Amino acid sequence: MATTVNRTDHKSRADISRSGLESVGARVLRYGLAMVLIWIGALKFAAYEAKGVADLVAESPLMSWMLSIMSGASAARLIGCVEILLGLMIASRAFAPRISALGSLGAIGVFLITLTLLLSTPGVWQPGYGFPFLSPMPGGFLAKDLIFLGAAIWTAGEAMRAADARRVHT
């Protein structure tokens, strides 16, 4: 007995598959971003990470002022607290989309500041090659924040839309 596949059924399955991928991707993007911020923020309390952060902060025209009012370890812990808070805010999307949007906007600021380190940190460009050849550390380490910036921009917009939709329905 021959079975025929209805074109609309096939399209529906394809649409469901694409929709499922988008839904899973959105969750991985949002909660992955939140997890990375919380995780990296928590690492700022470890001595080895605090030292690395203090070295980067010292080279930053936007953050070096911190070292004139606090130690490198204190600056790292402050940055870590901000990252943890923003990660938790982003993760609140299911029950507090406006707070999640604010966390994403804060993360945009964090990643924009971090990306400026590409311009101010010695050793970003691979010795002997120069621009555009990034060194593995710190160049590649810093460049990944471009993807995090995109994730934060997307999560901010999506959470704002959800907050507006929630306000309309209440």
PDB file of C-alpha atoms in Angstrom:
ATOM      1  CA  MET A   1       0.000   0.000   0.000  1.00  0.00           C
ATOM      2  CA  ALA A   2       1.524   3.303  -1.092  1.00  0.00           C
ATOM      3  CA  THR A   3       1.610   6.144   1.366  1.00  0.00           C
ATOM      4  CA  THR A   4       1.413   9.681   0.118  1.00  0.00           C
ATOM      5  CA  VAL A   5       2.743  12.580   2.082  1.00  0.00           C
ATOM      6  CA  ASN A   6       0.643  15.660   2.090  1.00  0.00           C
ATOM      7  CA  ARG A   7       2.790  18.693   1.241  1.00  0.00           C
ATOM      8  CA  THR A   8       1.190  20.776   3.978  1.00  0.00           C
ATOM      9  CA  ASP A   9       1.965  18.071   6.558  1.00  0.00           C
ATOM     10  CA  HIS A  10       5.586  18.009   5.403  1.00  0.00           C
ATOM     11  CA  LYS A  11       5.817  21.783   5.602  1.00  0.00           C
ATOM     12  CA  SER A  12       4.285  21.759   9.047  1.00  0.00           C
ATOM     13  CA  ARG A  13       6.879  19.293  10.297  1.00  0.00           C
ATOM     14  CA  ALA A  14       9.660  21.406   8.788  1.00  0.00           C
ATOM     15  CA  ASP A  15       8.212  24.536  10.387  1.00  0.00           C
ATOM     16  CA  ILE A  16       7.964  22.749  13.727  1.00  0.00           C
ATOM     17  CA  SER A  17      11.560  21.591  13.407  1.00  0.00           C
ATOM     18  CA  ARG A  18      12.799  25.117  12.615  1.00  0.00           C
ATOM     19  CA  SER A  19      10.675  26.566  15.392  1.00  0.00           C
ATOM     20  CA  GLY A  20      12.047  23.994  17.815  1.00  0.00           C
ATOM     21  CA  LEU A  21      15.617  24.835  16.846  1.00  0.00           C
ATOM     22  CA  GLU A  22      14.941  28.547  17.296  1.00  0.00           C
ATOM     23  CA  SER A  23      13.331  27.928  20.681  1.00  0.00           C
ATOM     24  CA  VAL A  24      16.184  25.751  21.919  1.00  0.00           C
ATOM     25  CA  GLY A  25      18.736  28.194  20.481  1.00  0.00           C
ATOM     26  CA  ALA A  26      17.074  31.127  22.241  1.00  0.00           C
ATOM     27  CA  ARG A  27      17.180  29.300  25.570  1.00  0.00           C
ATOM     28  CA  VAL A  28      20.817  28.253  25.120  1.00  0.00           C
ATOM     29  CA  LEU A  29      21.712  31.813  24.137  1.00  0.00           C
ATOM     30  CA  ARG A  30      19.948  33.432  27.114  1.00  0.00           C
ATOM     31  CA  TYR A  31      20.790  30.944  29.835  1.00  0.00           C
ATOM     32  CA  GLY A  32      24.259  30.269  28.427  1.00  0.00           C
ATOM     33  CA  LEU A  33      24.948  34.000  28.601  1.00  0.00           C
ATOM     34  CA  ALA A  34      23.605  34.107  32.156  1.00  0.00           C
ATOM     35  CA  MET A  35      25.651  31.066  33.166  1.00  0.00           C
ATOM     36  CA  VAL A  36      28.869  32.447  31.678  1.00  0.00           C
ATOM     37  CA  LEU A  37      28.395  35.782  33.458  1.00  0.00           C
ATOM     38  CA  ILE A  38      27.706  34.062  36.792  1.00  0.00           C
ATOM     39  CA  TRP A  39      30.568  31.603  36.345  1.00  0.00           C
ATOM     40  CA  ILE A  40      33.144  34.164  35.199  1.00  0.00           C
ATOM     41  CA  GLY A  41      31.916  36.562  37.881  1.00  0.00           C
ATOM     42  CA  ALA A  42      32.432  33.924  40.565  1.00  0.00           C
ATOM     43  CA  LEU A  43      35.950  33.256  39.279  1.00  0.00           C
ATOM     44  CA  LYS A  44      36.830  36.888  40.008  1.00  0.00           C
ATOM     45  CA  PHE A  45      37.012  35.852  43.677  1.00  0.00           C
ATOM     46  CA  ALA A  46      39.895  33.446  42.952  1.00  0.00           C
ATOM     47  CA  ALA A  47      43.376  34.940  43.361  1.00  0.00           C
ATOM     48  CA  TYR A  48      44.647  33.862  39.921  1.00  0.00           C
ATOM     49  CA  GLU A  49      41.652  35.402  38.132  1.00  0.00           C
ATOM     50  CA  ALA A  50      41.765  38.572  40.239  1.00  0.00           C
ATOM     51  CA  LYS A  51      45.429  39.043  39.245  1.00  0.00           C
ATOM     52  CA  GLY A  52      44.584  38.681  35.553  1.00  0.00           C
ATOM     53  CA  VAL A  53      41.674  41.092  35.863  1.00  0.00           C
ATOM     54  CA  ALA A  54      43.785  43.652  37.720  1.00  0.00           C
ATOM     55  CA  ASP A  55      46.385  43.501  34.920  1.00  0.00           C
ATOM     56  CA  LEU A  56      43.682  44.146  32.293  1.00  0.00           C
ATOM     57  CA  VAL A  57      42.043  46.900  34.360  1.00  0.00           C
ATOM     58  CA  ALA A  58      45.414  48.653  34.765  1.00  0.00           C
ATOM     59  CA  GLU A  59      45.695  48.935  30.953  1.00  0.00           C
ATOM     60  CA  SER A  60      42.139  50.175  30.418  1.00  0.00           C
ATOM     61  CA  PRO A  61      41.490  53.890  29.989  1.00  0.00           C
ATOM     62  CA  LEU A  62      37.889  53.214  31.082  1.00  0.00           C
ATOM     63  CA  MET A  63      38.621  51.148  34.204  1.00  0.00           C
ATOM     64  CA  SER A  64      42.114  52.010  35.439  1.00  0.00           C
ATOM     65  CA  TRP A  65      40.664  54.615  37.831  1.00  0.00           C
ATOM     66  CA  MET A  66      39.397  51.702  39.945  1.00  0.00           C
ATOM     67  CA  LEU A  67      42.960  50.876  40.987  1.00  0.00           C
ATOM     68  CA  SER A  68      43.400  54.373  42.456  1.00  0.00           C
ATOM     69  CA  ILE A  69      40.598  53.770  44.965  1.00  0.00           C
ATOM     70  CA  MET A  70      40.825  50.005  45.599  1.00  0.00           C
ATOM     71  CA  SER A  71      43.172  47.060  45.289  1.00  0.00           C
ATOM     72  CA  GLY A  72      43.281  44.903  42.187  1.00  0.00           C
ATOM     73  CA  ALA A  73      41.607  42.069  44.089  1.00  0.00           C
ATOM     74  CA  SER A  74      38.825  44.398  45.254  1.00  0.00           C
ATOM     75  CA  ALA A  75      38.319  45.696  41.719  1.00  0.00           C
ATOM     76  CA  ALA A  76      38.088  42.108  40.449  1.00  0.00           C
ATOM     77  CA  ARG A  77      35.553  41.212  43.143  1.00  0.00           C
ATOM     78  CA  LEU A  78      33.468  44.306  42.338  1.00  0.00           C
ATOM     79  CA  ILE A  79      33.466  43.400  38.641  1.00  0.00           C
ATOM     80  CA  GLY A  80      32.604  39.825  39.614  1.00  0.00           C
ATOM     81  CA  CYS A  81      29.643  40.968  41.715  1.00  0.00           C
ATOM     82  CA  VAL A  82      28.349  43.049  38.798  1.00  0.00           C
ATOM     83  CA  GLU A  83      28.701  40.068  36.416  1.00  0.00           C
ATOM     84  CA  ILE A  84      26.931  37.710  38.834  1.00  0.00           C
ATOM     85  CA  LEU A  85      24.098  40.195  39.367  1.00  0.00           C
ATOM     86  CA  LEU A  86      23.666  40.744  35.620  1.00  0.00           C
ATOM     87  CA  GLY A  87      23.681  36.994  34.984  1.00  0.00           C
ATOM     88  CA  LEU A  88      20.988  36.429  37.608  1.00  0.00           C
ATOM     89  CA  MET A  89      18.938  39.285  36.164  1.00  0.00           C
ATOM     90  CA  ILE A  90      19.172  37.840  32.640  1.00  0.00           C
ATOM     91  CA  ALA A  91      18.138  34.418  33.978  1.00  0.00           C
ATOM     92  CA  SER A  92      14.954  35.925  35.480  1.00  0.00           C
ATOM     93  CA  ARG A  93      13.316  36.195  32.035  1.00  0.00           C
ATOM     94  CA  ALA A  94      10.602  33.573  32.713  1.00  0.00           C
ATOM     95  CA  PHE A  95       9.088  35.499  35.625  1.00  0.00           C
ATOM     96  CA  ALA A  96      10.552  39.025  35.346  1.00  0.00           C
ATOM     97  CA  PRO A  97      11.214  39.958  31.705  1.00  0.00           C
ATOM     98  CA  ARG A  98      11.774  43.648  32.475  1.00  0.00           C
ATOM     99  CA  ILE A  99      14.488  42.788  35.012  1.00  0.00           C
ATOM    100  CA  SER A 100      15.979  40.392  32.467  1.00  0.00           C
ATOM    101  CA  ALA A 101      16.036  43.178  29.876  1.00  0.00           C
ATOM    102  CA  LEU A 102      17.822  45.479  32.328  1.00  0.00           C
ATOM    103  CA  GLY A 103      20.368  42.744  33.028  1.00  0.00           C
ATOM    104  CA  SER A 104      20.948  42.337  29.301  1.00  0.00           C
ATOM    105  CA  LEU A 105      21.417  46.089  28.879  1.00  0.00           C
ATOM    106  CA  GLY A 106      23.972  46.004  31.689  1.00  0.00           C
ATOM    107  CA  ALA A 107      25.730  43.097  29.992  1.00  0.00           C
ATOM    108  CA  ILE A 108      25.896  45.123  26.771  1.00  0.00           C
ATOM    109  CA  GLY A 109      27.819  47.762  28.724  1.00  0.00           C
ATOM    110  CA  VAL A 110      30.127  45.153  30.246  1.00  0.00           C
ATOM    111  CA  PHE A 111      30.961  43.619  26.864  1.00  0.00           C
ATOM    112  CA  LEU A 112      31.458  47.004  25.183  1.00  0.00           C
ATOM    113  CA  ILE A 113      33.918  47.958  27.925  1.00  0.00           C
ATOM    114  CA  THR A 114      35.667  44.593  27.665  1.00  0.00           C
ATOM    115  CA  LEU A 115      35.992  44.955  23.891  1.00  0.00           C
ATOM    116  CA  THR A 116      37.812  48.281  24.363  1.00  0.00           C
ATOM    117  CA  LEU A 117      40.589  46.208  25.948  1.00  0.00           C
ATOM    118  CA  LEU A 118      41.384  44.998  22.420  1.00  0.00           C
ATOM    119  CA  LEU A 119      42.661  48.527  21.798  1.00  0.00           C
ATOM    120  CA  SER A 120      44.485  49.134  25.074  1.00  0.00           C
ATOM    121  CA  THR A 121      45.959  45.811  26.204  1.00  0.00           C
ATOM    122  CA  PRO A 122      49.535  44.959  25.260  1.00  0.00           C
ATOM    123  CA  GLY A 123      49.948  41.592  23.573  1.00  0.00           C
ATOM    124  CA  VAL A 124      46.534  41.494  21.882  1.00  0.00           C
ATOM    125  CA  TRP A 125      48.102  41.140  18.444  1.00  0.00           C
ATOM    126  CA  GLN A 126      50.336  38.170  17.667  1.00  0.00           C
ATOM    127  CA  PRO A 127      54.010  39.250  17.764  1.00  0.00           C
ATOM    128  CA  GLY A 128      55.565  39.258  14.319  1.00  0.00           C
ATOM    129  CA  TYR A 129      52.168  39.383  12.609  1.00  0.00           C
ATOM    130  CA  GLY A 130      50.295  42.396  14.018  1.00  0.00           C
ATOM    131  CA  PHE A 131      46.762  43.368  13.061  1.00  0.00           C
ATOM    132  CA  PRO A 132      44.503  41.453  12.295  1.00  0.00           C
ATOM    133  CA  PHE A 133      46.253  38.420  13.828  1.00  0.00           C
ATOM    134  CA  LEU A 134      45.024  38.066  17.394  1.00  0.00           C
ATOM    135  CA  SER A 135      47.210  36.416  19.988  1.00  0.00           C
ATOM    136  CA  PRO A 136      45.561  33.464  21.732  1.00  0.00           C
ATOM    137  CA  MET A 137      45.826  35.271  25.063  1.00  0.00           C
ATOM    138  CA  PRO A 138      44.672  37.984  25.583  1.00  0.00           C
ATOM    139  CA  GLY A 139      43.534  38.676  21.986  1.00  0.00           C
ATOM    140  CA  GLY A 140      41.331  35.657  21.341  1.00  0.00           C
ATOM    141  CA  PHE A 141      40.159  35.693  24.936  1.00  0.00           C
ATOM    142  CA  LEU A 142      38.889  39.267  24.535  1.00  0.00           C
ATOM    143  CA  ALA A 143      37.519  38.899  20.985  1.00  0.00           C
ATOM    144  CA  LYS A 144      34.984  36.252  22.076  1.00  0.00           C
ATOM    145  CA  ASP A 145      33.119  39.028  23.865  1.00  0.00           C
ATOM    146  CA  LEU A 146      31.848  40.185  20.469  1.00  0.00           C
ATOM    147  CA  ILE A 147      29.598  37.097  20.421  1.00  0.00           C
ATOM    148  CA  PHE A 148      28.542  37.743  24.021  1.00  0.00           C
ATOM    149  CA  LEU A 149      27.711  41.325  23.026  1.00  0.00           C
ATOM    150  CA  GLY A 150      25.441  40.036  20.259  1.00  0.00           C
ATOM    151  CA  ALA A 151      23.758  37.627  22.678  1.00  0.00           C
ATOM    152  CA  ALA A 152      23.170  40.422  25.195  1.00  0.00           C
ATOM    153  CA  ILE A 153      21.697  42.698  22.513  1.00  0.00           C
ATOM    154  CA  TRP A 154      19.334  39.938  21.371  1.00  0.00           C
ATOM    155  CA  THR A 155      18.274  38.958  24.898  1.00  0.00           C
ATOM    156  CA  ALA A 156      17.633  42.623  25.761  1.00  0.00           C
ATOM    157  CA  GLY A 157      15.328  43.087  22.774  1.00  0.00           C
ATOM    158  CA  GLU A 158      13.498  39.796  23.295  1.00  0.00           C
ATOM    159  CA  ALA A 159      12.975  40.420  27.021  1.00  0.00           C
ATOM    160  CA  MET A 160      11.732  43.972  26.339  1.00  0.00           C
ATOM    161  CA  ARG A 161       9.206  42.585  23.849  1.00  0.00           C
ATOM    162  CA  ALA A 162       8.072  39.992  26.437  1.00  0.00           C
ATOM    163  CA  ALA A 163       7.770  42.671  29.130  1.00  0.00           C
ATOM    164  CA  ASP A 164       5.666  44.855  26.819  1.00  0.00           C
ATOM    165  CA  ALA A 165       3.449  41.880  25.921  1.00  0.00           C
ATOM    166  CA  ARG A 166       2.997  41.034  29.611  1.00  0.00           C
ATOM    167  CA  ARG A 167       2.036  44.661  30.360  1.00  0.00           C
ATOM    168  CA  VAL A 168      -0.579  44.667  27.574  1.00  0.00           C
ATOM    169  CA  HIS A 169      -2.151  41.459  28.910  1.00  0.00           C
ATOM    170  CA  THR A 170      -2.425  42.661  32.522  1.00  0.00           C
TER     171      THR A 170
END
